[in-house]
mmCIF file of C-alpha atoms and ligand atoms in Angstrom:
data_model
loop_
_atom_site.group_PDB
_atom_site.id
_atom_site.type_symbol
_atom_site.label_atom_id
_atom_site.label_comp_id
_atom_site.label_asym_id
_atom_site.label_seq_id
_atom_site.Cartn_x
_atom_site.Cartn_y
_atom_site.Cartn_z
ATOM 1 C CA UNK K 222 0.056 0.029 0.054
ATOM 2 C CA UNK K 223 1.189 3.537 -0.693
ATOM 3 C CA UNK K 224 -0.098 6.606 1.334
ATOM 4 C CA UNK K 225 0.669 10.104 0.104
ATOM 5 C CA UNK K 226 0.073 12.826 2.782
ATOM 6 C CA UNK K 227 -0.259 16.467 1.683
ATOM 7 C CA UNK K 228 0.453 18.828 4.461
ATOM 8 C CA UNK K 229 1.726 22.269 5.435
ATOM 9 C CA UNK K 230 3.461 20.812 8.610
ATOM 10 C CA UNK K 231 5.305 17.669 7.448
ATOM 11 C CA UNK K 232 7.398 17.869 10.628
ATOM 12 C CA UNK K 233 4.379 17.029 12.728
ATOM 13 C CA UNK K 234 3.963 13.835 10.864
ATOM 14 C CA UNK K 235 7.594 12.684 10.806
ATOM 15 C CA UNK K 236 7.730 11.157 14.319
ATOM 16 C CA UNK K 237 4.498 8.932 14.124
ATOM 17 C CA UNK K 238 5.989 7.065 11.148
ATOM 18 C CA UNK K 239 9.442 6.576 12.604
ATOM 19 C CA UNK K 240 8.676 4.358 15.505
ATOM 20 C CA UNK K 241 7.302 0.976 16.362
ATOM 21 C CA UNK K 242 4.702 -0.720 14.195
ATOM 22 C CA UNK K 243 4.491 2.017 11.644
ATOM 23 C CA UNK K 244 8.129 2.115 11.178
ATOM 24 C CA UNK K 245 8.379 -1.716 10.897
ATOM 25 C CA UNK K 246 5.637 -1.746 8.270
ATOM 26 C CA UNK K 247 7.603 0.568 6.111
ATOM 27 C CA UNK K 248 11.005 -1.237 6.743
ATOM 28 C CA UNK K 249 9.368 -4.526 5.751
ATOM 29 C CA UNK K 250 8.145 -2.857 2.480
ATOM 30 C CA UNK K 251 4.404 -3.394 3.342
ATOM 31 C CA UNK K 252 3.538 0.210 3.270
ATOM 32 C CA UNK K 253 5.156 3.361 1.714
ATOM 33 C CA UNK K 254 4.387 6.699 3.320
ATOM 34 C CA UNK K 255 5.306 9.854 1.403
ATOM 35 C CA UNK K 256 4.919 13.414 2.894
ATOM 36 C CA UNK K 257 4.296 16.235 0.412
ATOM 37 C CA UNK K 258 4.969 19.764 1.903
ATOM 38 C CA UNK K 259 2.241 21.813 0.369
ATOM 39 C CA UNK K 260 4.360 24.924 0.314
ATOM 40 C CA UNK K 261 6.515 23.241 -2.260
ATOM 41 C CA UNK K 262 3.675 23.576 -4.638
ATOM 42 C CA UNK K 263 3.039 27.318 -4.011
ATOM 43 C CA UNK K 264 4.176 29.631 -6.848
ATOM 44 C CA UNK K 265 4.458 32.840 -4.906
ATOM 45 C CA UNK K 266 7.742 33.920 -3.452
ATOM 46 C CA UNK K 267 6.657 33.617 0.123
ATOM 47 C CA UNK K 268 5.412 30.089 -0.490
ATOM 48 C CA UNK K 269 1.986 30.962 0.957
ATOM 49 C CA UNK K 270 -0.709 28.394 0.535
ATOM 50 C CA UNK K 271 -3.626 30.332 2.034
ATOM 51 C CA UNK K 272 -5.525 33.536 1.442
ATOM 52 C CA UNK K 273 -8.325 35.671 2.905
ATOM 53 C CA UNK K 274 -11.842 34.401 2.730
ATOM 54 C CA UNK K 275 -14.136 35.750 0.051
ATOM 55 C CA UNK K 276 -17.012 37.582 1.570
ATOM 56 C CA UNK K 277 -14.930 38.532 4.604
ATOM 57 C CA UNK K 278 -14.799 36.930 8.014
ATOM 58 C CA UNK K 279 -11.922 35.849 10.311
ATOM 59 C CA UNK K 280 -9.482 33.114 9.303
ATOM 60 C CA UNK K 281 -7.516 32.100 6.267
ATOM 61 C CA UNK K 282 -8.596 29.618 3.629
ATOM 62 C CA UNK K 283 -6.245 27.104 1.947
ATOM 63 C CA UNK K 284 -6.060 27.894 -1.645
ATOM 64 C CA UNK K 285 -7.005 25.393 -4.425
ATOM 65 C CA UNK K 286 -4.020 25.984 -6.813
ATOM 66 C CA UNK K 287 -1.220 24.446 -4.798
ATOM 67 C CA UNK K 288 -3.460 21.566 -3.673
ATOM 68 C CA UNK K 289 -4.523 20.923 -7.251
ATOM 69 C CA UNK K 290 -0.848 21.081 -8.415
ATOM 70 C CA UNK K 291 0.216 18.531 -5.923
ATOM 71 C CA UNK K 292 -2.624 16.143 -6.484
ATOM 72 C CA UNK K 293 -2.312 16.429 -10.274
ATOM 73 C CA UNK K 294 1.412 15.546 -10.033
ATOM 74 C CA UNK K 295 0.623 12.468 -7.897
ATOM 75 C CA UNK K 296 -2.199 11.399 -10.166
ATOM 76 C CA UNK K 297 0.113 11.641 -13.182
ATOM 77 C CA UNK K 298 2.421 9.150 -11.589
ATOM 78 C CA UNK K 299 -0.107 6.482 -10.468
ATOM 79 C CA UNK K 300 -3.818 6.133 -10.099
ATOM 80 C CA UNK K 301 -5.411 6.641 -6.602
ATOM 81 C CA UNK K 302 -8.276 4.753 -5.037
ATOM 82 C CA UNK K 303 -9.300 7.478 -2.761
ATOM 83 C CA UNK K 304 -8.274 11.151 -2.089
ATOM 84 C CA UNK K 305 -9.189 11.832 1.554
ATOM 85 C CA UNK K 306 -9.629 15.118 3.150
ATOM 86 C CA UNK K 307 -9.264 15.190 6.918
ATOM 87 C CA UNK K 308 -12.073 17.311 8.325
ATOM 88 C CA UNK K 309 -14.172 17.570 11.543
ATOM 89 C CA UNK K 310 -17.307 17.375 9.463
ATOM 90 C CA UNK K 311 -16.232 14.308 7.488
ATOM 91 C CA UNK K 312 -17.699 10.709 8.118
ATOM 92 C CA UNK K 313 -16.671 9.499 11.487
ATOM 93 C CA UNK K 314 -13.724 6.981 11.393
ATOM 94 C CA UNK K 315 -14.532 3.571 12.759
ATOM 95 C CA UNK K 316 -13.039 0.129 12.474
ATOM 96 C CA UNK K 317 -15.255 -0.662 9.448
ATOM 97 C CA UNK K 318 -13.822 2.287 7.496
ATOM 98 C CA UNK K 319 -10.236 1.409 8.611
ATOM 99 C CA UNK K 320 -10.674 -2.177 7.361
ATOM 100 C CA UNK K 321 -12.068 -0.913 4.081
ATOM 101 C CA UNK K 322 -9.219 1.614 3.596
ATOM 102 C CA UNK K 323 -6.673 -1.071 4.385
ATOM 103 C CA UNK K 324 -7.659 -2.996 1.299
ATOM 104 C CA UNK K 325 -6.802 -0.036 -0.980
ATOM 105 C CA UNK K 326 -3.520 0.255 -2.927
ATOM 106 C CA UNK K 327 -2.838 4.042 -3.224
ATOM 107 C CA UNK K 328 -4.462 6.756 -1.233
ATOM 108 C CA UNK K 329 -3.781 10.415 -0.769
ATOM 109 C CA UNK K 330 -4.655 12.147 2.567
ATOM 110 C CA UNK K 331 -4.915 15.943 2.471
ATOM 111 C CA UNK K 332 -4.580 17.736 5.784
ATOM 112 C CA UNK K 333 -6.579 20.896 6.316
ATOM 113 C CA UNK K 334 -5.545 23.999 8.317
ATOM 114 C CA UNK K 335 -6.777 27.440 9.191
ATOM 115 C CA UNK K 336 -10.490 27.805 8.250
ATOM 116 C CA UNK K 337 -10.208 24.769 6.043
ATOM 117 C CA UNK K 338 -9.794 24.350 2.223
ATOM 118 C CA UNK K 339 -11.566 26.263 -0.604
ATOM 119 C CA UNK K 340 -14.808 24.437 -1.072
ATOM 120 C CA UNK K 341 -13.953 23.629 -4.615
ATOM 121 C CA UNK K 342 -11.219 21.280 -3.408
ATOM 122 C CA UNK K 343 -13.917 19.313 -1.542
ATOM 123 C CA UNK K 344 -16.336 19.443 -4.562
ATOM 124 C CA UNK K 345 -13.932 18.426 -7.245
ATOM 125 C CA UNK K 346 -10.682 16.949 -6.084
ATOM 126 C CA UNK K 347 -11.433 15.046 -2.989
ATOM 127 C CA UNK K 348 -13.323 11.615 -2.983
ATOM 128 C CA UNK K 349 -13.976 11.177 0.748
ATOM 129 C CA UNK K 350 -13.853 13.240 3.981
ATOM 130 C CA UNK K 351 -12.998 11.658 7.288
ATOM 131 C CA UNK K 352 -13.201 13.077 10.862
ATOM 132 C CA UNK K 353 -11.720 11.311 13.891
ATOM 133 C CA UNK K 354 -14.224 12.734 16.343
ATOM 134 C CA UNK K 355 -16.594 15.521 17.112
ATOM 135 C CA UNK K 356 -13.924 18.013 18.180
ATOM 136 C CA UNK K 357 -11.858 20.498 16.273
ATOM 137 C CA UNK K 358 -7.995 19.948 16.008
ATOM 138 C CA UNK K 359 -5.621 22.759 14.887
ATOM 139 C CA UNK K 360 -4.975 20.750 11.675
ATOM 140 C CA UNK K 361 -5.611 17.574 9.933
ATOM 141 C CA UNK K 362 -2.143 16.093 10.577
ATOM 142 C CA UNK K 363 -2.708 14.370 13.920
ATOM 143 C CA UNK K 364 -5.964 13.026 12.537
ATOM 144 C CA UNK K 365 -4.214 11.728 9.397
ATOM 145 C CA UNK K 366 -1.667 10.008 11.577
ATOM 146 C CA UNK K 367 -4.565 8.326 13.548
ATOM 147 C CA UNK K 368 -6.200 7.168 10.348
ATOM 148 C CA UNK K 369 -2.788 5.812 9.058
ATOM 149 C CA UNK K 370 -2.037 3.992 12.205
ATOM 150 C CA UNK K 371 -5.500 2.273 12.258
ATOM 151 C CA UNK K 372 -4.996 1.239 8.600
ATOM 152 C CA UNK K 373 -1.309 0.079 8.666
ATOM 153 C CA UNK K 374 -1.660 -2.280 11.605
ATOM 154 C CA UNK K 375 -4.203 -4.102 9.652
ATOM 155 C CA UNK K 376 -2.034 -4.825 6.561
ATOM 156 C CA UNK K 377 -0.998 -8.481 6.449
ATOM 157 C CA UNK K 378 2.416 -8.997 7.861
ATOM 158 C CA UNK K 379 2.466 -5.871 9.940
ATOM 159 C CA UNK K 380 1.719 -7.286 13.310
ATOM 160 C CA UNK K 381 3.929 -10.023 14.604
ATOM 161 C CA UNK K 382 1.091 -12.225 15.544
ATOM 162 C CA UNK K 383 -0.955 -12.281 12.459
ATOM 163 C CA UNK K 384 -4.137 -13.110 14.231
ATOM 164 C CA UNK K 385 -3.926 -10.379 16.813
ATOM 165 C CA UNK K 386 -5.665 -7.634 14.879
ATOM 166 C CA UNK K 387 -8.512 -10.016 14.388
ATOM 167 C CA UNK K 388 -9.220 -9.946 18.168
ATOM 168 C CA UNK K 389 -9.026 -6.201 18.552
ATOM 169 C CA UNK K 390 -12.037 -4.408 20.062
ATOM 170 C CA UNK K 391 -14.486 -3.408 17.414
ATOM 171 C CA UNK K 392 -13.208 -5.969 14.804
ATOM 172 C CA UNK K 393 -16.243 -8.219 15.437
ATOM 173 C CA UNK K 394 -18.435 -5.449 16.746
ATOM 174 C CA UNK K 395 -17.403 -6.253 20.277
ATOM 175 C CA UNK K 396 -15.132 -4.830 22.943
ATOM 176 C CA UNK K 397 -12.034 -6.877 23.709
ATOM 177 C CA UNK K 398 -12.053 -8.900 27.053
ATOM 178 C CA UNK K 399 -9.898 -7.811 29.996
ATOM 179 C CA UNK K 400 -6.280 -8.952 29.988
ATOM 180 C CA UNK K 401 -3.908 -9.599 32.938
ATOM 181 C CA UNK K 402 -0.253 -10.421 33.351
ATOM 182 C CA UNK K 403 2.096 -11.267 36.313
ATOM 183 C CA UNK K 404 1.913 -11.060 39.194
ATOM 184 C CA UNK K 405 -1.163 -13.237 39.705
ATOM 185 C CA UNK K 406 -1.740 -11.362 43.106
ATOM 186 C CA UNK K 407 -0.953 -7.727 43.602
ATOM 187 C CA UNK K 408 -1.611 -6.675 47.147
ATOM 188 C CA UNK K 409 -4.688 -8.972 47.212
ATOM 189 C CA UNK K 410 -5.905 -7.899 43.726
ATOM 190 C CA UNK K 411 -6.124 -11.325 42.185
ATOM 191 C CA UNK K 412 -6.192 -12.383 38.461
ATOM 192 C CA UNK K 413 -9.464 -14.370 37.729
ATOM 193 C CA UNK K 414 -8.625 -17.926 38.586
ATOM 194 C CA UNK K 415 -10.039 -19.202 35.302
ATOM 195 C CA UNK K 416 -7.102 -17.627 33.503
ATOM 196 C CA UNK K 417 -4.659 -19.648 35.572
ATOM 197 C CA UNK K 418 -6.541 -22.888 35.080
ATOM 198 C CA UNK K 419 -4.843 -23.868 31.850
ATOM 199 C CA UNK K 420 -8.410 -24.979 30.561
ATOM 200 C CA UNK K 421 -8.243 -23.337 27.039
ATOM 201 C CA UNK K 422 -11.908 -24.102 26.293
ATOM 202 C CA UNK K 423 -13.179 -22.555 29.474
ATOM 203 C CA UNK K 424 -10.846 -19.510 29.058
ATOM 204 C CA UNK K 425 -12.201 -18.975 25.614
ATOM 205 C CA UNK K 426 -15.789 -19.105 26.921
ATOM 206 C CA UNK K 427 -14.903 -16.793 29.741
ATOM 207 C CA UNK K 428 -13.391 -14.267 27.365
ATOM 208 C CA UNK K 429 -16.351 -14.361 25.010
ATOM 209 C CA UNK K 430 -18.745 -13.780 28.018
ATOM 210 C CA UNK K 431 -16.558 -10.893 29.289
ATOM 211 C CA UNK K 432 -16.603 -9.352 25.684
ATOM 212 C CA UNK K 433 -20.313 -9.537 25.494
ATOM 213 C CA UNK K 434 -20.826 -8.200 29.068
ATOM 214 C CA UNK K 435 -18.467 -5.254 28.392
ATOM 215 C CA UNK K 436 -19.975 -4.509 24.966
ATOM 216 C CA UNK K 437 -23.510 -4.520 26.589
ATOM 217 C CA UNK K 438 -22.426 -2.171 29.441
ATOM 218 C CA UNK K 439 -19.958 0.185 27.715
ATOM 219 C CA UNK K 440 -20.990 0.367 24.114
ATOM 220 C CA UNK K 441 -24.471 -1.148 23.636
ATOM 221 C CA UNK K 442 -24.801 0.604 20.142
ATOM 222 C CA UNK K 443 -22.230 -1.819 18.786
HETATM 223 N N1 ADE V 769 -9.097 18.467 11.449
HETATM 224 C C1 ADE V 769 -9.607 19.209 12.423
HETATM 225 N N2 ADE V 769 -10.185 18.586 13.274
HETATM 226 C C2 ADE V 769 -10.391 17.323 12.812
HETATM 227 C C3 ADE V 769 -11.036 16.167 13.189
HETATM 228 N N3 ADE V 769 -11.754 16.005 14.311
HETATM 229 N N4 ADE V 769 -11.030 15.075 12.408
HETATM 230 C C4 ADE V 769 -10.330 15.027 11.246
HETATM 231 N N5 ADE V 769 -9.653 16.130 10.812
HETATM 232 C C5 ADE V 769 -9.727 17.270 11.577
#
């Protein structure tokens, strides 16, 4: 899979891709992540990529020209399955969307800033808009990192234990069961004895029941 991220703040996105699972996925050649500094596509000498809003009002708007130039260049090199704009008013990210995006070959993610992008970018250049929650971030970069993390960990070969993503919370519409590790007794707080029993069938049954119970209690809408 290849992910191209268009951003005015590439520095903000460097670290998330240089550690742990996201780094390993790239080293293994499972995913390629390319950052495209939007200012490189500005034609004015101050490398600006925003301008005042037509009709007045506070806040700058990201211009269509540098964005279109960058997207056109990328599209001339390969075809893209989805051009995603990160926006608080996009469709809400969930496991289903992450699963679906993880099956794609090439995607572009455009990070918004300031008051957002010129509406014509959304109308004509973008194919999908995604939000990571009902709150406003200062830019789309952190949201893009969240989307990428949720997708990349699903790609075959990324997680060591190939099956572990299958048992994530939400993957089957349920919350994951509680987990414990040593010590078996911490100041009298004991690990449920079933988990120490060695009875795999009973443990599996217990975990399933715990998942059901937790889902009912915490996230009944699932
Ligand atoms: N940009 C600003 N806020 C955002 C959010 N909640 N989700 C996605 N992109 C955003």
